[in-house]
Tab-separated table of C-alpha atoms in Angstrom:
chain	number	residue	atom	x	y	z
U	1	PRO	CA	155.274	-41.849	141.211
U	2	GLY	CA	152.043	-41.146	139.428
U	3	ALA	CA	150.199	-41.776	136.184
U	4	GLY	CA	149.851	-39.508	133.161
U	5	GLU	CA	148.785	-39.620	129.544
U	6	GLY	CA	150.922	-39.277	126.461
U	7	LEU	CA	154.302	-39.640	128.145
U	8	GLY	CA	155.799	-41.033	124.969
U	9	VAL	CA	157.481	-38.749	122.444
U	10	PRO	CA	155.425	-37.130	119.651
U	11	GLY	CA	154.292	-39.677	117.112
U	12	ASP	CA	153.631	-42.372	119.710
U	13	PRO	CA	150.027	-43.346	120.388
U	14	THR	CA	148.588	-41.498	123.376
U	15	ARG	CA	148.510	-43.887	126.287
U	16	ARG	CA	148.559	-43.990	130.060
U	17	GLU	CA	151.992	-44.761	131.422
U	18	CYS	CA	153.667	-44.669	134.775
U	19	LEU	CA	156.283	-42.040	135.480
U	20	VAL	CA	158.799	-43.698	137.803
U	21	LEU	CA	161.207	-41.379	139.607
U	22	GLU	CA	163.977	-42.616	141.879
U	23	ARG	CA	166.804	-40.902	143.704
U	24	VAL	CA	170.014	-42.956	143.674
U	25	ARG	CA	173.091	-42.468	145.883
U	26	PRO	CA	175.741	-44.996	144.807
U	27	ALA	CA	178.270	-45.959	147.459
U	28	ASN	CA	181.117	-45.332	145.001
U	29	LEU	CA	181.810	-44.585	141.357
U	30	ASP	CA	182.060	-48.300	140.498
U	31	GLU	CA	178.280	-48.475	140.887
U	32	VAL	CA	177.845	-45.601	138.433
U	33	GLU	CA	179.281	-47.482	135.467
U	34	HIS	CA	175.942	-49.043	134.478
U	35	ILE	CA	173.524	-46.393	135.703
U	36	ILE	CA	172.824	-45.255	132.118
U	37	ASP	CA	171.418	-48.275	130.282
U	38	ALA	CA	172.384	-46.977	126.847
U	39	MET	CA	175.958	-46.081	127.739
U	40	PRO	CA	177.964	-48.397	130.019
U	41	LEU	CA	180.831	-46.259	131.310
U	42	THR	CA	184.291	-46.751	132.653
U	43	VAL	CA	184.737	-44.037	135.281
U	44	ASP	CA	188.155	-42.907	136.536
U	45	ARG	CA	188.499	-40.176	139.117
U	46	LEU	CA	191.052	-37.455	138.384
U	47	SER	CA	191.453	-36.351	142.007
U	48	THR	CA	191.647	-37.966	145.430
U	49	THR	CA	188.727	-35.858	146.657
U	50	THR	CA	186.067	-38.116	148.157
U	51	ALA	CA	183.369	-38.620	145.542
U	52	GLU	CA	179.725	-38.439	146.588
U	53	PRO	CA	177.809	-39.291	143.409
U	54	ARG	CA	174.053	-38.777	143.397
U	55	PHE	CA	171.508	-39.288	140.641
U	56	LEU	CA	167.857	-39.052	139.712
U	57	THR	CA	166.400	-41.583	137.287
U	58	ALA	CA	163.094	-41.252	135.467
U	59	THR	CA	161.367	-43.714	133.166
U	60	LEU	CA	158.919	-42.270	130.650
U	61	GLY	CA	157.707	-45.052	128.399
U	62	ALA	CA	160.634	-46.074	126.186
U	63	LEU	CA	162.742	-43.127	127.385
U	64	GLN	CA	165.094	-43.318	130.332
U	65	LEU	CA	166.369	-40.129	131.910
U	66	VAL	CA	169.364	-39.978	134.258
U	67	ALA	CA	170.371	-36.682	135.869
U	68	GLY	CA	173.205	-36.548	138.327
U	69	HIS	CA	176.369	-35.239	139.882
U	70	PHE	CA	179.599	-37.264	139.987
U	71	GLY	CA	181.059	-35.421	142.976
U	72	SER	CA	184.615	-35.488	141.628
U	73	ALA	CA	186.698	-34.539	138.608
U	74	ILE	CA	186.348	-37.567	136.308
U	75	HIS	CA	187.373	-39.225	133.060
U	76	THR	CA	184.662	-41.404	131.498
U	77	TYR	CA	184.806	-43.542	128.383
U	78	GLY	CA	182.780	-46.254	126.691
U	79	ALA	CA	180.415	-46.828	123.772
U	80	ALA	CA	176.677	-46.616	123.292
U	81	GLU	CA	174.766	-49.894	123.246
U	82	ALA	CA	174.032	-51.384	119.833
U	83	ASP	CA	170.275	-50.855	120.179
U	84	ARG	CA	169.990	-47.579	122.139
U	85	ALA	CA	171.004	-43.966	121.571
U	86	LEU	CA	171.839	-41.239	124.056
U	87	VAL	CA	171.384	-37.484	124.280
U	88	ALA	CA	173.483	-35.823	126.998
U	89	PHE	CA	173.725	-32.234	128.210
U	90	GLN	CA	175.013	-30.209	131.146
U	91	MET	CA	172.764	-28.898	133.884
U	92	GLU	CA	175.343	-26.454	135.265
U	93	PRO	CA	178.538	-24.879	133.846
U	94	ALA	CA	181.689	-26.969	134.294
U	95	ARG	CA	185.090	-27.119	132.652
U	96	GLY	CA	185.643	-30.138	130.451
U	97	HIS	CA	184.730	-31.716	127.138
U	98	TRP	CA	182.796	-34.545	125.514
U	99	ASN	CA	184.475	-36.192	122.505
U	100	GLY	CA	186.771	-33.198	122.067
U	101	GLU	CA	183.913	-30.665	122.111
U	102	THR	CA	184.139	-28.102	124.921
U	103	MET	CA	181.334	-28.533	127.447
U	104	ARG	CA	178.755	-25.768	127.086
U	105	VAL	CA	175.509	-25.440	128.982
U	106	GLY	CA	173.669	-24.579	125.766
U	107	SER	CA	174.730	-27.723	123.862
U	108	ALA	CA	173.409	-31.292	123.703
U	109	TRP	CA	175.475	-34.271	122.511
U	110	CYS	CA	173.759	-37.085	120.599
U	111	TYR	CA	175.387	-40.530	120.549
U	112	PRO	CA	173.681	-42.937	118.122
U	113	PRO	CA	173.773	-46.706	118.754
U	114	GLY	CA	177.370	-47.942	118.893
U	115	ALA	CA	178.963	-44.463	118.988
U	116	GLU	CA	182.084	-44.112	121.136
U	117	HIS	CA	182.052	-41.734	124.080
U	118	GLU	CA	184.767	-39.988	126.054
U	119	GLY	CA	184.222	-37.229	128.575
U	120	VAL	CA	186.446	-35.252	130.914
U	121	GLY	CA	185.125	-33.116	133.743
U	122	GLN	CA	187.958	-31.138	135.315
U	123	HIS	CA	185.557	-30.235	138.116
U	124	PRO	CA	182.468	-32.125	139.355
U	125	VAL	CA	179.962	-32.226	136.489
U	126	THR	CA	176.183	-32.004	136.857
U	127	PHE	CA	174.605	-33.562	133.779
U	128	ALA	CA	171.519	-35.205	132.334
U	129	ALA	CA	171.262	-37.992	129.751
U	130	ILE	CA	168.234	-39.351	127.903
U	131	SER	CA	168.435	-42.802	126.350
U	132	LEU	CA	165.999	-44.081	123.746
U	133	PRO	CA	165.727	-47.064	121.402
U	134	GLY	CA	167.667	-46.798	118.159
U	135	ASP	CA	164.538	-47.154	116.025
U	136	GLN	CA	162.910	-44.295	117.916
U	137	LEU	CA	165.985	-42.144	117.250
U	138	ALA	CA	165.623	-42.870	113.538
U	139	ARG	CA	161.950	-41.788	113.586
U	140	LEU	CA	162.649	-38.550	115.445
U	141	ALA	CA	165.839	-37.534	113.622
U	142	GLY	CA	164.616	-38.427	110.136
U	143	ASP	CA	167.479	-37.973	107.682
U	144	GLY	CA	169.301	-35.503	109.916
U	145	PRO	CA	172.850	-35.839	111.261
U	146	ALA	CA	171.641	-37.416	114.518
U	147	SER	CA	170.531	-40.499	112.572
U	148	ARG	CA	174.092	-41.246	111.405
U	149	SER	CA	176.662	-43.446	113.112
U	150	GLN	CA	178.670	-40.594	114.613
U	151	MET	CA	178.325	-38.109	117.420
U	152	SER	CA	176.428	-34.903	116.690
U	153	VAL	CA	175.861	-31.712	118.651
U	154	HIS	CA	172.862	-29.395	118.945
U	155	ALA	CA	172.906	-25.889	120.384
U	156	GLY	CA	169.704	-23.904	120.702
U	157	PRO	CA	166.618	-23.109	122.768
U	158	ALA	CA	165.562	-26.766	122.866
U	159	VAL	CA	168.546	-27.599	125.118
U	160	HIS	CA	167.437	-25.002	127.649
U	161	GLY	CA	163.957	-26.514	127.443
U	162	LEU	CA	165.342	-29.964	128.236
U	163	ARG	CA	167.213	-28.557	131.245
U	164	ARG	CA	164.025	-26.906	132.508
U	165	VAL	CA	162.047	-30.152	132.204
U	166	VAL	CA	164.753	-32.088	134.099
U	167	THR	CA	164.746	-29.457	136.845
U	168	ASP	CA	160.950	-29.763	137.005
U	169	LEU	CA	161.152	-33.561	137.281
U	170	ALA	CA	163.688	-33.228	140.099
U	171	GLY	CA	161.167	-31.059	141.928
U	172	ILE	CA	158.360	-33.532	141.258
U	173	SER	CA	160.449	-36.356	142.737
U	174	GLY	CA	160.449	-34.633	146.122
U	175	ARG	CA	156.652	-34.522	146.383
U	176	MET	CA	154.331	-37.151	147.758
U	177	GLN	CA	151.529	-36.670	145.231
U	178	VAL	CA	151.548	-35.297	141.718
U	179	GLY	CA	148.567	-34.673	139.448
U	180	ASP	CA	148.163	-36.586	136.203
U	181	SER	CA	148.160	-33.379	134.157
U	182	ARG	CA	151.528	-32.315	135.594
U	183	LEU	CA	153.087	-35.620	134.580
U	184	ALA	CA	151.483	-35.544	131.157
U	185	ASP	CA	152.813	-32.027	130.534
U	186	ALA	CA	156.320	-33.087	131.578
U	187	GLY	CA	156.210	-36.048	129.176
U	188	ARG	CA	154.979	-33.958	126.245
U	189	GLU	CA	157.571	-31.249	126.854
U	190	LEU	CA	160.390	-33.746	127.157
U	191	GLY	CA	159.404	-35.427	123.894
U	192	GLY	CA	158.989	-32.125	122.072
U	193	TYR	CA	162.338	-30.665	123.052
U	194	LEU	CA	164.083	-33.972	122.379
U	195	THR	CA	162.604	-34.126	118.870
U	196	GLU	CA	163.806	-30.592	118.139
U	197	CYS	CA	167.337	-31.382	119.326
U	198	LEU	CA	167.618	-34.513	117.212
U	199	ALA	CA	166.241	-32.862	114.084
U	200	LEU	CA	168.684	-29.935	114.235
U	201	CYS	CA	171.911	-31.642	115.338
U	202	GLU	CA	175.141	-30.914	113.517
U	203	PRO	CA	177.640	-33.741	112.797
U	204	ARG	CA	180.900	-33.700	114.734
U	205	GLY	CA	182.240	-37.206	114.168
U	206	HIS	CA	185.092	-36.266	111.801
U	207	MET	CA	186.293	-33.032	113.342
U	208	TYR	CA	190.054	-32.585	113.713
U	209	ALA	CA	191.238	-33.078	117.269
U	210	PRO	CA	192.792	-30.032	118.987
U	211	THR	CA	196.584	-30.137	119.344
U	212	ALA	CA	196.446	-30.886	123.083
U	213	ARG	CA	194.036	-33.784	122.548
U	214	HIS	CA	196.264	-35.210	119.816
U	215	ILE	CA	199.333	-35.107	122.086
U	216	VAL	CA	197.409	-36.763	124.931
U	217	ASP	CA	196.212	-39.533	122.604
U	218	GLN	CA	199.811	-40.125	121.443
U	219	CYS	CA	200.986	-40.486	125.048
U	220	ILE	CA	198.175	-42.846	126.043
U	221	GLU	CA	198.888	-44.981	122.970
U	222	ALA	CA	202.600	-44.964	123.854
U	223	SER	CA	201.805	-46.269	127.346
U	224	SER	CA	200.698	-49.561	125.800
U	225	VAL	CA	204.357	-50.045	124.818
U	226	LEU	CA	206.124	-48.197	127.628
U	227	GLY	CA	203.992	-49.568	130.460
U	228	PRO	CA	201.076	-48.173	132.479
U	229	ARG	CA	203.178	-45.502	134.230
U	230	PRO	CA	205.595	-44.133	131.615
U	231	SER	CA	208.227	-41.547	132.518
U	232	SER	CA	208.312	-38.089	130.948
U	233	VAL	CA	211.652	-38.911	129.297
U	234	ASP	CA	210.236	-42.052	127.655
U	235	LEU	CA	207.097	-40.231	126.484
U	236	GLU	CA	209.180	-37.427	125.008
U	237	GLU	CA	211.383	-39.898	123.161
U	238	ILE	CA	208.648	-42.087	121.675
U	239	THR	CA	206.199	-39.276	120.750
U	240	ARG	CA	208.862	-36.786	119.562
U	241	VAL	CA	206.990	-34.109	121.536
U	242	SER	CA	208.796	-31.940	124.090
U	243	ASP	CA	208.215	-32.558	127.787
U	244	ARG	CA	206.911	-29.003	128.158
U	245	ARG	CA	204.246	-29.504	125.457
U	246	ILE	CA	203.236	-32.876	126.945
U	247	ARG	CA	202.783	-31.342	130.405
U	248	ALA	CA	200.792	-28.443	128.942
U	249	ALA	CA	198.555	-30.832	126.956
U	250	PHE	CA	197.637	-32.977	129.970
U	251	ASN	CA	196.871	-29.894	132.046
U	252	GLU	CA	194.649	-28.556	129.273
U	253	VAL	CA	192.731	-31.794	128.637
U	254	PHE	CA	192.551	-33.335	132.122
U	255	GLY	CA	193.470	-30.474	134.419
U	256	ILE	CA	196.170	-32.540	136.164
U	257	PRO	CA	199.897	-33.295	135.616
U	258	VAL	CA	200.808	-36.127	133.258
U	259	SER	CA	202.364	-38.227	136.060
U	260	LEU	CA	199.209	-37.926	138.189
U	261	PHE	CA	197.016	-38.903	135.227
U	262	PHE	CA	198.899	-42.158	134.643
U	263	ARG	CA	199.064	-42.901	138.390
U	264	MET	CA	195.282	-42.435	138.791
U	265	ARG	CA	194.682	-44.516	135.658
U	266	ALA	CA	196.910	-47.301	137.024
U	267	LEU	CA	195.241	-47.203	140.461
U	268	HIS	CA	191.820	-47.614	138.840
U	269	GLY	CA	193.134	-50.467	136.698
U	270	ALA	CA	194.505	-52.194	139.795
U	271	HIS	CA	191.211	-51.632	141.603
U	272	ARG	CA	189.223	-53.278	138.794
U	273	ASP	CA	191.602	-56.245	138.716
U	274	LEU	CA	191.415	-56.718	142.493
U	275	SER	CA	187.621	-56.349	142.465
U	276	ARG	CA	186.986	-58.822	139.659
U	277	THR	CA	189.607	-61.517	140.258
U	278	ASP	CA	189.388	-64.505	142.591
U	279	ARG	CA	191.969	-64.068	145.361
U	280	ARG	CA	193.055	-67.670	144.792
U	281	GLN	CA	194.170	-66.716	141.273
U	282	THR	CA	196.179	-63.554	141.983
U	283	SER	CA	197.828	-61.510	144.710
U	284	VAL	CA	198.140	-57.833	145.574
U	285	THR	CA	201.813	-57.980	144.599
U	286	ASP	CA	201.009	-59.394	141.138
U	287	VAL	CA	198.407	-56.696	140.507
U	288	ALA	CA	200.666	-53.897	141.778
U	289	LEU	CA	203.505	-54.955	139.490
U	290	ARG	CA	201.144	-55.355	136.529
U	291	TRP	CA	200.164	-51.688	136.898
U	292	GLY	CA	203.674	-50.340	137.390
U	293	PHE	CA	203.850	-49.990	141.173
U	294	TRP	CA	207.211	-51.145	142.520
U	295	HIS	CA	206.996	-49.657	146.016
U	296	PHE	CA	204.234	-51.738	147.616
U	297	GLY	CA	203.849	-49.642	150.772
U	298	ARG	CA	203.393	-46.486	148.710
U	299	PHE	CA	200.960	-48.302	146.408
U	300	SER	CA	198.872	-49.422	149.386
U	301	GLY	CA	198.773	-45.893	150.823
U	302	GLN	CA	197.776	-44.260	147.528
U	303	TYR	CA	195.187	-46.955	146.893
U	304	LYS	CA	193.576	-46.502	150.310
U	305	GLN	CA	193.468	-42.727	149.903
U	306	LEU	CA	191.558	-43.122	146.634
U	307	PHE	CA	189.247	-46.058	147.427
U	308	GLY	CA	188.940	-45.949	151.216
U	309	GLN	CA	190.304	-49.472	151.754
U	310	THR	CA	193.577	-51.335	151.306
U	311	PRO	CA	194.270	-53.476	148.220
U	312	SER	CA	194.125	-56.595	150.420
U	313	GLU	CA	190.653	-55.658	151.660
U	314	THR	CA	189.412	-55.220	148.084
U	315	LEU	CA	190.810	-58.602	147.080
U	316	ARG	CA	189.244	-60.360	150.092
U	317	GLN	CA	185.837	-58.925	149.225
């Protein structure tokens, strides 16, 4: 930590503020869901690989920066807070998408207050996200697309500048002492590149979804009728889409088979129920059945492989 001048974005009065940097290593992905103040997330893993999430947080006046690595292929979804906006970008190449837009290292995604978010990383994703108050977004974006109530995307040199500043801040966080001028420069650069991104964003809120994404959405919607773990035959019948096209769509969007997607989704749903419910009000059997698991021994084994503990242990905690 150290002190610098002018760490606010351009247009803010020059002032002395404290740059607070902190390295965070959550014990599991459950603890990640509120790490970005502006965007509470629901995080589902798409593989049984042990996740080792790690993050760096930085507070620069009204801006909050979170840079991190999830440590696993993931599916995230949620919505921006009503009073804060978010600008997110990749730090390293990874296969996946945000709101239907293919992840590209040279792009930044802007989510205004209240905007819905969905992301899929088919491999571990290293990312950064900057949150800022909604009124500050309006000042910086002016009448541009980023000021509207839909997601927008910017691609250009400013994104590379943001990545360089985040890399610099990660280096600063490993040092015992940092000069005021270094911190002030980092704050000015961050604000400048952020302003450029927001001013030049292009709207993407009404783009047509790719065919694979549309098929996946149909199947997920159908699961609300068919149950949390629908069979391929049932999905084919209710969506009028062939089993082959359904399998291809899930592999394209999530990188995993359709049956594994719904099993992982159901395991995470069961985990949240067991974590948030008083054990006097439910049982492991009730939760397992609710999420479509009829073989309780198999459910317990799959659950432990994913979360490192049995369903009964989660419920007791």
